[in-house]
PDB file of C-alpha atoms in Angstrom:
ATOM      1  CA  UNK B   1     -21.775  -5.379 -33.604  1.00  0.00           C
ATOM      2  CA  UNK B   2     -18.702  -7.293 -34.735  1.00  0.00           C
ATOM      3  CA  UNK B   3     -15.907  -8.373 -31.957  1.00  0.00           C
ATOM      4  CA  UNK B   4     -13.826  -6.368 -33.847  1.00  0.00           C
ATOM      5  CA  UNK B   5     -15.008  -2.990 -32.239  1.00  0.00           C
ATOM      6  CA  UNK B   6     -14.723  -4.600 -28.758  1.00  0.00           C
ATOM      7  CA  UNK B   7     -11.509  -3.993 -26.668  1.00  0.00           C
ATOM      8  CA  UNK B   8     -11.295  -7.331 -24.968  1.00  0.00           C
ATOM      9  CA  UNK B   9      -8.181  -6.735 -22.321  1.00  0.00           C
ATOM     10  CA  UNK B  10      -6.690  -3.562 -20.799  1.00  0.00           C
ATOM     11  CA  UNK B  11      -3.351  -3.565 -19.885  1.00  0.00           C
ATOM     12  CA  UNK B  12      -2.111  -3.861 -17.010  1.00  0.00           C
ATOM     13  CA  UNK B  13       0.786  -2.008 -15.116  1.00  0.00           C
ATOM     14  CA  UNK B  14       2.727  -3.354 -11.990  1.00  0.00           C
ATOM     15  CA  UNK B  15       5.501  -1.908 -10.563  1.00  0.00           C
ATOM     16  CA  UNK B  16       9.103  -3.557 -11.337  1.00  0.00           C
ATOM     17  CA  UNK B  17      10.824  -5.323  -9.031  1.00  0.00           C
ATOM     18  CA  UNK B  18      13.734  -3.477  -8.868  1.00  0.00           C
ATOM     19  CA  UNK B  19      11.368  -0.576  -8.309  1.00  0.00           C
ATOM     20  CA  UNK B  20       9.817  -2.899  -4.998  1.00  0.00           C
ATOM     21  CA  UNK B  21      13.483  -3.200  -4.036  1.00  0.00           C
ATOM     22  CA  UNK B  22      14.132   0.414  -4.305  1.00  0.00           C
ATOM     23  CA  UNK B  23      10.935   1.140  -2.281  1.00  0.00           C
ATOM     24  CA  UNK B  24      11.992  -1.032   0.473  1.00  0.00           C
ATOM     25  CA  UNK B  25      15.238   0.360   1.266  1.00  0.00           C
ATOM     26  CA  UNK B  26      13.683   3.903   0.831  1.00  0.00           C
ATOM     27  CA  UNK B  27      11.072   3.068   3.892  1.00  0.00           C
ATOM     28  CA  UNK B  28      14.025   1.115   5.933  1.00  0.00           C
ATOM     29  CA  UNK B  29      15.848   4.700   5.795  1.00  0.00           C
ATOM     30  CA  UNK B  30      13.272   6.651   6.420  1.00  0.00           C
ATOM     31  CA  UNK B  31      12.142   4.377   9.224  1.00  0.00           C
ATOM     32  CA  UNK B  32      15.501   4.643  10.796  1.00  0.00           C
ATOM     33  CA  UNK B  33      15.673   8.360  10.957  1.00  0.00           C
ATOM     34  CA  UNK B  34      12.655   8.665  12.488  1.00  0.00           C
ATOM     35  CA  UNK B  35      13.395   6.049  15.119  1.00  0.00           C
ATOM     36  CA  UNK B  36      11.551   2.454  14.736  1.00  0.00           C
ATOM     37  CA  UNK B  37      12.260  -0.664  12.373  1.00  0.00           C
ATOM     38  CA  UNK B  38       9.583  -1.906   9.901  1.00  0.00           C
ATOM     39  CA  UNK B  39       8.166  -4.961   7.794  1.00  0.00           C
ATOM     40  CA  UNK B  40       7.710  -3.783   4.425  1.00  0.00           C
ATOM     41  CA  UNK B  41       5.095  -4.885   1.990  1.00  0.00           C
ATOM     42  CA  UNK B  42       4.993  -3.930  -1.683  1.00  0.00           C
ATOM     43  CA  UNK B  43       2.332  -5.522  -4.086  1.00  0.00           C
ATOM     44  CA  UNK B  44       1.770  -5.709  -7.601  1.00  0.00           C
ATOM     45  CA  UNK B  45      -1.611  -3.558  -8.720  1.00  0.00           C
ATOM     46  CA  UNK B  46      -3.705  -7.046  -7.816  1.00  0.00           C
ATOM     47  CA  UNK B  47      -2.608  -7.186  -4.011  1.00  0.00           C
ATOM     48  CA  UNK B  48      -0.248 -10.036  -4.896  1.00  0.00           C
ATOM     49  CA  UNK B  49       3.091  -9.710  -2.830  1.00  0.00           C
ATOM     50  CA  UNK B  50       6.059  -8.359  -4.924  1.00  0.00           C
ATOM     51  CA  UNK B  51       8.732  -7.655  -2.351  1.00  0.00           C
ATOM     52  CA  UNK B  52       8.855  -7.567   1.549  1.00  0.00           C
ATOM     53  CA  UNK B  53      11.181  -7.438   3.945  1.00  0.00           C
ATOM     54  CA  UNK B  54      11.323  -7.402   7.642  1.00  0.00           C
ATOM     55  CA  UNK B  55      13.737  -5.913   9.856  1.00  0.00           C
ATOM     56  CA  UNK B  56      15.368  -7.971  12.702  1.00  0.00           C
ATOM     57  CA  UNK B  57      14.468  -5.933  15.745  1.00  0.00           C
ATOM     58  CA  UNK B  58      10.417  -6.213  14.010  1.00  0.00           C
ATOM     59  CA  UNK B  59       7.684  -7.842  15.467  1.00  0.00           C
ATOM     60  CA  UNK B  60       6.593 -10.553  13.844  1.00  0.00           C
ATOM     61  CA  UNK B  61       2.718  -9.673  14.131  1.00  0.00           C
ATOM     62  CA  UNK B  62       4.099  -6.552  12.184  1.00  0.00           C
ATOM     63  CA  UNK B  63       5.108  -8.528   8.695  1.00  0.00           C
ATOM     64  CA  UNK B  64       1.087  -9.653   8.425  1.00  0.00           C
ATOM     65  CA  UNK B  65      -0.465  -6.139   9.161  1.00  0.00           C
ATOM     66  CA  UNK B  66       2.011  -4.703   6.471  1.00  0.00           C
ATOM     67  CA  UNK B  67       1.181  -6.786   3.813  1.00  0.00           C
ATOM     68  CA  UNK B  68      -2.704  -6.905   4.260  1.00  0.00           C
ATOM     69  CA  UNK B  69      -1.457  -2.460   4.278  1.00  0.00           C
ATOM     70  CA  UNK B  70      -0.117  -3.056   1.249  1.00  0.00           C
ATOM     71  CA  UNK B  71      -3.298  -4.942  -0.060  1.00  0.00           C
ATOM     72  CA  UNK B  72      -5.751  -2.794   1.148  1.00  0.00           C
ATOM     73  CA  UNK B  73      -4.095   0.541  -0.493  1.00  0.00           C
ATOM     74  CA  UNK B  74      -3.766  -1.521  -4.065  1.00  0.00           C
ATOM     75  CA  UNK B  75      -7.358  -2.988  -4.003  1.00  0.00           C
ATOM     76  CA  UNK B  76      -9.059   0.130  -3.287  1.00  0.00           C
ATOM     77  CA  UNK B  77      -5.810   2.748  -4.622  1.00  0.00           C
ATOM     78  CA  UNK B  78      -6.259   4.621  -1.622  1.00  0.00           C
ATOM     79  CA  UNK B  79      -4.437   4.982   1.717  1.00  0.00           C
ATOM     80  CA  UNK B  80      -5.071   3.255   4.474  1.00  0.00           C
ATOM     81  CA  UNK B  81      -5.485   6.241   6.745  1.00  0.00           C
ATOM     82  CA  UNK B  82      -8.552   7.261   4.688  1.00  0.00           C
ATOM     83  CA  UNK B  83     -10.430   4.120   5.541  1.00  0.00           C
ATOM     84  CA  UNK B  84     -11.132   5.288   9.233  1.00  0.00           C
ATOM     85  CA  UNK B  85     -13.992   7.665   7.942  1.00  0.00           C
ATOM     86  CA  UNK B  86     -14.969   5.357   4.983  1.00  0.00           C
ATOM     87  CA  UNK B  87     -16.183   2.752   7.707  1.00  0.00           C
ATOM     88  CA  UNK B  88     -17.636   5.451   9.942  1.00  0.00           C
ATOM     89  CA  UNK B  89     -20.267   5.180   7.009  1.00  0.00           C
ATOM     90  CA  UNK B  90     -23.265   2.730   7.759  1.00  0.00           C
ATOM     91  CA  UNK B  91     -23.295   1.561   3.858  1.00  0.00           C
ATOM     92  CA  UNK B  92     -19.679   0.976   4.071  1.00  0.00           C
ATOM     93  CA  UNK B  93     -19.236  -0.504   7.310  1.00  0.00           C
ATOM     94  CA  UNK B  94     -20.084  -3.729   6.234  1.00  0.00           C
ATOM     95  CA  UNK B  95     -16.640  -3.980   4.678  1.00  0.00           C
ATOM     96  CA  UNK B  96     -14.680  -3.898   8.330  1.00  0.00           C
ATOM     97  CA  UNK B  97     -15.558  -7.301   8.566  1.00  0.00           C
ATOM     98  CA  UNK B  98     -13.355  -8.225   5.868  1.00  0.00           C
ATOM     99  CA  UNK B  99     -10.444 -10.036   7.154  1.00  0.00           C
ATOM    100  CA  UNK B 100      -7.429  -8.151   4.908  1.00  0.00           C
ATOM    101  CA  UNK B 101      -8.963  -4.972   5.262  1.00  0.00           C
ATOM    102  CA  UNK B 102      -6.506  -2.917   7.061  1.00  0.00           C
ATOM    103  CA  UNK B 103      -7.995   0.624   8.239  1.00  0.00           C
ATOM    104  CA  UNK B 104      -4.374   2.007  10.261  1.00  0.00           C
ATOM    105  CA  UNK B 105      -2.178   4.569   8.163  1.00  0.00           C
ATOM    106  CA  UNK B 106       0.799   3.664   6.952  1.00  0.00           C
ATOM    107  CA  UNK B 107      -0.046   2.438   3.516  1.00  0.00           C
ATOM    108  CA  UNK B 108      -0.334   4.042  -0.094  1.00  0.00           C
ATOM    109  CA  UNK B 109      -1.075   2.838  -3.236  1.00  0.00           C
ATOM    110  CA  UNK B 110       1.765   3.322  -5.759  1.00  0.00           C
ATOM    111  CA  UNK B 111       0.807   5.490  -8.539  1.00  0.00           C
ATOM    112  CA  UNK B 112       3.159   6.010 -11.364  1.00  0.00           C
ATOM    113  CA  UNK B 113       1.781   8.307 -14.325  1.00  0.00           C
ATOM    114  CA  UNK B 114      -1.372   8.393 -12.975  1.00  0.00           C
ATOM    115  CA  UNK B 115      -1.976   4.792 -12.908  1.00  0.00           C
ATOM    116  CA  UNK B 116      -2.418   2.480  -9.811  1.00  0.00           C
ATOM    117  CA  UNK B 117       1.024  -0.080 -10.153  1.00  0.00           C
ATOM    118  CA  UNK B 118       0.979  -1.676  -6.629  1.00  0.00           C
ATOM    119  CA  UNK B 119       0.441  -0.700  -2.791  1.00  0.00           C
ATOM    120  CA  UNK B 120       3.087  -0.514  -0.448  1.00  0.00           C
ATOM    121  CA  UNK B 121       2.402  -1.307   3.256  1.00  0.00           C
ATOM    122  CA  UNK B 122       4.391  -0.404   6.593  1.00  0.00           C
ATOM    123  CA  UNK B 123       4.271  -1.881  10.148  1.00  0.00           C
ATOM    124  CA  UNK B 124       6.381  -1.036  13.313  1.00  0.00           C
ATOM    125  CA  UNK B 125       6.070   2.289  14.249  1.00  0.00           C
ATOM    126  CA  UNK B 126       2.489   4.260  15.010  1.00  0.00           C
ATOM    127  CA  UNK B 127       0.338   4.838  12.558  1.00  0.00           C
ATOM    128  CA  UNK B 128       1.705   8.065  11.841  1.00  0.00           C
ATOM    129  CA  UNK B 129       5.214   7.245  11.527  1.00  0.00           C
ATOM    130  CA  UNK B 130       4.429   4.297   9.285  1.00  0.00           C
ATOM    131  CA  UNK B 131       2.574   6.943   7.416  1.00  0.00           C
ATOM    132  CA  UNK B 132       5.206   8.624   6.981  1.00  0.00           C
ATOM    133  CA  UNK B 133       8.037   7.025   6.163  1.00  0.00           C
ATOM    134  CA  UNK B 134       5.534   5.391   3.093  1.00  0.00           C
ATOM    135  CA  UNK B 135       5.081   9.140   2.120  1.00  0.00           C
ATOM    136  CA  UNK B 136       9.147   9.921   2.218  1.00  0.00           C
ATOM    137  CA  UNK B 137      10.004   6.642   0.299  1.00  0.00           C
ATOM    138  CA  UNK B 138       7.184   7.280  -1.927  1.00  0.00           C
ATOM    139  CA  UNK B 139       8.257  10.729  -2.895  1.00  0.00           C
ATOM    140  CA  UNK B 140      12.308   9.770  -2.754  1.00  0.00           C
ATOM    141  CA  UNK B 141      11.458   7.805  -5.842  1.00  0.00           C
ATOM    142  CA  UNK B 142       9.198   9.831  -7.908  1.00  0.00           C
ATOM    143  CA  UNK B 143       5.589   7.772  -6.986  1.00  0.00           C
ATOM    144  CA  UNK B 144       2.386  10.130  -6.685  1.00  0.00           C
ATOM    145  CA  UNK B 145       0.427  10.331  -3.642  1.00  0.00           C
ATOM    146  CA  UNK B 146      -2.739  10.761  -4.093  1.00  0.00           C
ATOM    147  CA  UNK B 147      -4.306  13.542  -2.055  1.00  0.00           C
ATOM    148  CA  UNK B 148      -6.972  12.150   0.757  1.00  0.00           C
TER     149      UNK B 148
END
């Protein structure tokens, strides 16, 4: 077998940051008509922070739990509402222990054309509104959600 015939990198997509930006101020509007203020997290496809912002009437416990949102939905490209039955699994539960595993809605990962290009996390409101103001901002701007 030669090297030749071997594909030795895959490329890899990550959302833009003007994209991130867009994302942000998508979730800030949505988060504002349904009634709380957010920190918002948006990674690149490796968990590494692209863009955040936190509002000024925010916790500041809430800009931590949105990023490691953010992380969890890119590492794994799937929401982090899903993971409350993944860890209800004995051969998964293991993985709770994991300190940036975040298992409270409010985060997706950001698919664009099929392919996993970041994760964007949300903190402030319950679980359900983070939820979904990620799914309105997500949609406003053409992302995928994935169906869990």
């Amino acid at each position: 077998m030669t090297t030749d015939a071997i594909q030795k990198s895959a490329p890899a997509s990550s959302i833009t940051q003007v994209a991130a930006g867009a994302l942000i101020k998508a979730v800030h509007s949505a988060a504002a008509r349904i009634g709380f203020t957010a920190a918002v997290a948006v990674t690149d496809q490796g968990g590494h922070l692209k863009a955040f912002d936190r509002a000024d009437e925010a916790p500041f416990l809430t800009a931590e739990v949105a990023l490691d949102k953010a992380w969890t939905a890119a590492s794994f490209h799937t929401p982090t509402h899903a993971w409350n039955d993944y860890l209800a699994n004995p051969k998964i539960a293991p993985l709770a222990g994991h300190p940036r595993l975040m298992a409270v809605g409010g985060s997706y990962p950001i698919i664009d054309k099929g392919r996993c290009v970041g994760g964007l996390g949300i903190s402030g409101g319950s679980y359900e509104q983070d939820q979904q103001a990620a799914e309105e901002a997500l949609a406003a701007l053409g992302f995928e959600l994935p169906v869990h």
